[in-house]
PDB file of C-alpha atoms in Angstrom:
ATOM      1  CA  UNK A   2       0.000   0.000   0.000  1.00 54.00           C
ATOM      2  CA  UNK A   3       1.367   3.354  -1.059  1.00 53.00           C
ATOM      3  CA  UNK A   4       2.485   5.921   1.752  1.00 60.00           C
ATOM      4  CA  UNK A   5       1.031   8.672  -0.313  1.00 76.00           C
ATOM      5  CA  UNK A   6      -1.785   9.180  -2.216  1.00 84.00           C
ATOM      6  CA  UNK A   7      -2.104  12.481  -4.810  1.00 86.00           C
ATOM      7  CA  UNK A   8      -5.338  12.555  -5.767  1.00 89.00           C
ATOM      8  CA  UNK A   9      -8.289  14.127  -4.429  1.00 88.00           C
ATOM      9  CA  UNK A  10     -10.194  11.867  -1.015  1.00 90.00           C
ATOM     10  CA  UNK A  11     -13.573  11.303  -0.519  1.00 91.00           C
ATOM     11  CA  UNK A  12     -14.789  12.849   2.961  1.00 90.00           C
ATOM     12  CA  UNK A  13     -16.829  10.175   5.208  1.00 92.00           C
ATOM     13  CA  UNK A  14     -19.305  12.058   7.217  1.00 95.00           C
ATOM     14  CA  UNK A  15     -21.994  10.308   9.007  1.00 95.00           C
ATOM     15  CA  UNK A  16     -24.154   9.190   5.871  1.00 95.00           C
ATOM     16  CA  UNK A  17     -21.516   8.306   4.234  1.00 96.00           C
ATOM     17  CA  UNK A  18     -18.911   6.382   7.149  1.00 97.00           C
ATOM     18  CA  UNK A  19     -20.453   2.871   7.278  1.00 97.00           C
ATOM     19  CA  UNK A  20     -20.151   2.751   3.194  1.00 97.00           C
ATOM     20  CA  UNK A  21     -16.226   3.422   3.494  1.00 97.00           C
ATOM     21  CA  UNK A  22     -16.423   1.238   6.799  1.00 97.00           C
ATOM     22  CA  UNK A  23     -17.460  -1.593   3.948  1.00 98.00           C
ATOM     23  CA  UNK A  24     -15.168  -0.544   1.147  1.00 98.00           C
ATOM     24  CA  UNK A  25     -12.084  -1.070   3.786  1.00 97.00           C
ATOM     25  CA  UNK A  26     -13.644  -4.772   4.867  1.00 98.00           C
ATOM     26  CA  UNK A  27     -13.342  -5.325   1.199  1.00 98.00           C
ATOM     27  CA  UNK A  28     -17.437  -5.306   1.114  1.00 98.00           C
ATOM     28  CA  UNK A  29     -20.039  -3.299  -1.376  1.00 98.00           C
ATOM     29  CA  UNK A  30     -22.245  -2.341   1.192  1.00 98.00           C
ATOM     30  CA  UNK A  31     -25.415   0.132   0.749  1.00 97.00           C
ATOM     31  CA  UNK A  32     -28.488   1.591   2.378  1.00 97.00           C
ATOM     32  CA  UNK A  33     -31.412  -0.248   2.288  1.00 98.00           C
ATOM     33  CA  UNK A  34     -34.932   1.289   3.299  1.00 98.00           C
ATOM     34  CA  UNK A  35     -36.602  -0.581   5.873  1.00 98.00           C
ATOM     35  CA  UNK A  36     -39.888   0.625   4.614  1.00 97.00           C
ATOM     36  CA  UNK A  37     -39.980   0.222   1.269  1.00 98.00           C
ATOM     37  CA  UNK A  38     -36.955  -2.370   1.013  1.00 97.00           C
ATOM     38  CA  UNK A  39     -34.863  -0.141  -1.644  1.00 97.00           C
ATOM     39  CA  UNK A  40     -31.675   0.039  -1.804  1.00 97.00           C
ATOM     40  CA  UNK A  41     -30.169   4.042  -2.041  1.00 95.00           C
ATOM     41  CA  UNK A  42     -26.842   5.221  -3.523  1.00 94.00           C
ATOM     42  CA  UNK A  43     -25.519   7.768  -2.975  1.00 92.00           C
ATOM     43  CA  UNK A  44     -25.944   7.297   1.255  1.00 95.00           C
ATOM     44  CA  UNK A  45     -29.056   9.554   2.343  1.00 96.00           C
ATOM     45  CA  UNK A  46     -31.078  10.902   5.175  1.00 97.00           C
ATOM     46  CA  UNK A  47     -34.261  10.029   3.494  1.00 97.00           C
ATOM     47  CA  UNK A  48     -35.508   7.234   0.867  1.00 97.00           C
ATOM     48  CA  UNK A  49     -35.795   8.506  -2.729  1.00 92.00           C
ATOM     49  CA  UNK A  50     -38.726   6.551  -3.256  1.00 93.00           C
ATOM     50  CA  UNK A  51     -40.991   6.543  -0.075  1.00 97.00           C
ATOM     51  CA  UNK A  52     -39.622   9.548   1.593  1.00 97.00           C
ATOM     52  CA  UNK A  53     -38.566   6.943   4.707  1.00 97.00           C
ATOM     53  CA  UNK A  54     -36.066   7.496   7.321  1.00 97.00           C
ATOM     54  CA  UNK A  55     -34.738   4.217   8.428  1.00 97.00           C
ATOM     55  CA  UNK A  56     -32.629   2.418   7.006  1.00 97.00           C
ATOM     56  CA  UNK A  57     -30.207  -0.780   7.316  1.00 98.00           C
ATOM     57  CA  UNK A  58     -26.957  -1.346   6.090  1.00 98.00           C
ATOM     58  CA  UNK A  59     -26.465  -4.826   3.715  1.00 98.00           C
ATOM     59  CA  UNK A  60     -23.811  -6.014   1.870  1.00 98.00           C
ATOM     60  CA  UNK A  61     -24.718  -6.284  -1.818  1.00 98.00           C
ATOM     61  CA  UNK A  62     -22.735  -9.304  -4.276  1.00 98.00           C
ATOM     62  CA  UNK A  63     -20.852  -6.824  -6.088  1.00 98.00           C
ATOM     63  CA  UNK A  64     -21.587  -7.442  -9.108  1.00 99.00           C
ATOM     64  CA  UNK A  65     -23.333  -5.307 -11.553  1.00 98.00           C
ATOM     65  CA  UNK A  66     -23.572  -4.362 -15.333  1.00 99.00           C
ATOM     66  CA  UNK A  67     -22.118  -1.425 -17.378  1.00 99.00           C
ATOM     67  CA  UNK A  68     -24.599   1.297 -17.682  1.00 99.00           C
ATOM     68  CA  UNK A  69     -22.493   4.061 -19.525  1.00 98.00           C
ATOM     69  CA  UNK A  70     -18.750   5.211 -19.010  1.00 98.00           C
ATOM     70  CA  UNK A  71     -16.173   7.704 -20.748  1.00 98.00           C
ATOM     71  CA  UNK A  72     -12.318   6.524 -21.358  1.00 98.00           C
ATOM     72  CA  UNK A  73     -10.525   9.586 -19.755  1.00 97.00           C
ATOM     73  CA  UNK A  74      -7.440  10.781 -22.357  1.00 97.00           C
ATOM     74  CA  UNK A  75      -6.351  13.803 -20.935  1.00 95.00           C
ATOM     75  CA  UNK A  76      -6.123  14.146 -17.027  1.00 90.00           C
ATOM     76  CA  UNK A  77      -7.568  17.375 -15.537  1.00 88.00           C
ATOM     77  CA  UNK A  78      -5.905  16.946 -11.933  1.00 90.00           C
ATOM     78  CA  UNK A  79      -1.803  16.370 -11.954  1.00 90.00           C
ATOM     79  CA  UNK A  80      -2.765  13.122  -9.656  1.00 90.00           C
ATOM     80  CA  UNK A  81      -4.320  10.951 -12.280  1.00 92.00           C
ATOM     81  CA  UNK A  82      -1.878  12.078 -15.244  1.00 92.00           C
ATOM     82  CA  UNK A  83       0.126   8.548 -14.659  1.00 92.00           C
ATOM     83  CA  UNK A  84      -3.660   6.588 -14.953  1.00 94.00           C
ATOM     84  CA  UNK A  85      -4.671   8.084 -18.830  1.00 96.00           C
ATOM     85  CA  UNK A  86      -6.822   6.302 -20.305  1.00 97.00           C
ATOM     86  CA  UNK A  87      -8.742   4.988 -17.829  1.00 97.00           C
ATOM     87  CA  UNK A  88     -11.924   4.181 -17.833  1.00 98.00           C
ATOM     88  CA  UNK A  89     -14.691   6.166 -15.642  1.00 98.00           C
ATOM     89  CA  UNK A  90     -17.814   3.996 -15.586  1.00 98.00           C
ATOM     90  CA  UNK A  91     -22.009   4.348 -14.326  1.00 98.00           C
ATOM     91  CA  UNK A  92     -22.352   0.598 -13.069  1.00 99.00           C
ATOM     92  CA  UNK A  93     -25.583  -0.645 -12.362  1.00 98.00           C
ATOM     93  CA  UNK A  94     -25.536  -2.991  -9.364  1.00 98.00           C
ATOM     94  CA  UNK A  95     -27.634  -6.495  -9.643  1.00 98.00           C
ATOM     95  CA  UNK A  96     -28.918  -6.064  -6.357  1.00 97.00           C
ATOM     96  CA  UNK A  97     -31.610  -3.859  -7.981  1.00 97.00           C
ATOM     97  CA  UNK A  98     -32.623  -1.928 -11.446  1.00 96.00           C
ATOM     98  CA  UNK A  99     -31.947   1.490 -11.299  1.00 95.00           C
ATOM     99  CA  UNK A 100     -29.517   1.256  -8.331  1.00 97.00           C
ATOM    100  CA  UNK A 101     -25.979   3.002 -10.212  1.00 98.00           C
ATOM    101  CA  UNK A 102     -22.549   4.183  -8.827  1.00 98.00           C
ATOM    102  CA  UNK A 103     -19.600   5.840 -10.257  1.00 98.00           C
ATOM    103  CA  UNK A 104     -16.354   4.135 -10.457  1.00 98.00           C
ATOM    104  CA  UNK A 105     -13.394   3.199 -12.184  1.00 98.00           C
ATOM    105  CA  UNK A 106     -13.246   0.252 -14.463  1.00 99.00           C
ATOM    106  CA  UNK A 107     -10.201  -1.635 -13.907  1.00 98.00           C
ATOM    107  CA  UNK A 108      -8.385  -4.835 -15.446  1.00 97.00           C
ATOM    108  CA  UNK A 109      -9.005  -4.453 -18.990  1.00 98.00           C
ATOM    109  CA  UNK A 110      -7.841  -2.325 -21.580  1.00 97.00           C
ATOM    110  CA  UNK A 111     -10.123   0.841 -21.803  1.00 98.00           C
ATOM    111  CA  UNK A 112     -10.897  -0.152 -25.739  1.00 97.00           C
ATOM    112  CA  UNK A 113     -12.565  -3.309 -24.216  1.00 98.00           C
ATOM    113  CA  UNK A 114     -15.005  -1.671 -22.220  1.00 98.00           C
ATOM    114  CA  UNK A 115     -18.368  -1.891 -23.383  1.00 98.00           C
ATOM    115  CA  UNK A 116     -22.000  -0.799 -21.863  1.00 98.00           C
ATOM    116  CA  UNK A 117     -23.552  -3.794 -21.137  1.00 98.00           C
ATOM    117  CA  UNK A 118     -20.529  -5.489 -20.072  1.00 99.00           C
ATOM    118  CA  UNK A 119     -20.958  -7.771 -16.514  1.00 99.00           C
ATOM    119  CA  UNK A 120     -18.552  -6.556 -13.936  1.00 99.00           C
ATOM    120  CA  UNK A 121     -17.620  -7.410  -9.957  1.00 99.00           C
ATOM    121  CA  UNK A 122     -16.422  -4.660  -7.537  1.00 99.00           C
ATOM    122  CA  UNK A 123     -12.531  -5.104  -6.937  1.00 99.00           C
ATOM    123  CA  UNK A 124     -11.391  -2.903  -3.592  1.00 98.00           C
ATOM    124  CA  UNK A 125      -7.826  -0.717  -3.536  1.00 96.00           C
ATOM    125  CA  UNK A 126      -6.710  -0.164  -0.751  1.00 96.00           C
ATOM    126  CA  UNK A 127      -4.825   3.268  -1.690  1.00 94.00           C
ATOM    127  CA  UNK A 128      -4.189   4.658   2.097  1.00 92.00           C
ATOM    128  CA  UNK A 129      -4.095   3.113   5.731  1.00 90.00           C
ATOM    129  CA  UNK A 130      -6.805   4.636   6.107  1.00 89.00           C
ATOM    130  CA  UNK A 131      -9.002   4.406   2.686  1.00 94.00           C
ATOM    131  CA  UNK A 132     -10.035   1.811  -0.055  1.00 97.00           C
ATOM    132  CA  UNK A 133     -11.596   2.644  -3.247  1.00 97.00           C
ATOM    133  CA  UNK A 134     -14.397   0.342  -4.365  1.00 98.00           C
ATOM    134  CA  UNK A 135     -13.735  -0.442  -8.490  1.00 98.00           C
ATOM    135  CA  UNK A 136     -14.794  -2.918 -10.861  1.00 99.00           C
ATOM    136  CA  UNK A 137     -13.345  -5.349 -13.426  1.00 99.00           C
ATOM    137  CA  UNK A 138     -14.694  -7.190 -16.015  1.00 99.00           C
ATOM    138  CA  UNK A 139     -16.507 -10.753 -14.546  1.00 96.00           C
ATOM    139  CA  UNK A 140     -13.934 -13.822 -14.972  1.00 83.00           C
TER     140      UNK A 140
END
């Protein structure tokens, strides 16, 4: 594991802490509503589709689909200059339609990428304290 890291960090806050708490136990984990049983991404105070306020945490399989992605050329932060092309992907998770996150697509050339495409979350564990939740193409 690197002792530096140059590019930008997300910020856990208290939405957003038991999702990295996953990431670094090398598990997907998102909000599920306890009233209506969906599953939210990004981590929210309320339910996007009932407007509900509880919520559990579950670990989802990791896998999901490509929904749409860009292959990056050109970095706009000095950090990810070394990582052109890379791939910057909307994955749809198979826990549930509809249920997307951003991420980096990993372990394949960027010219292989296709929407569509089955995938499983890989974690990289960039800092002591912070892993980064990717995906690959399925084996």
């Amino acid at each position: 594991m690197p002792n530096t890291y140059n590019k930008p960090v997300p910020a856990a806050d208290v939405l957003t802490q038991p999702f990295w708490d996953g990431c670094k136990a090398h598990e997907l984990r998102m909000q599920r509503c306890i009233r209506c049983a969906a599953f939210i991404f990004f981590p929210s105070p309320m339910c996007h589709g009932c407007n509900g306020t509880e919520f559990r945490w579950e670990r989802l399989s990791g896998r999901g689909t490509v929904y749409s992605f860009i292959v990056v050329y050109q970095a706009t932060m000095p950090g990810f200059a070394q990582d052109v092309p890379y791939v910057v992907a909307w994955v749809e998770l198979a826990e549930q339609r509809g249920l997307k996150m951003v991420s980096n697509i990993v372990g394949c050339e960027p010219e292989d990428v296709r929407a569509g495409m089955p995938v499983e979350v890989v974690f990289e564990d960039v800092m002591a304290e912070l892993t980064l939740p990717k995906f690959r193409p399925m084996k």
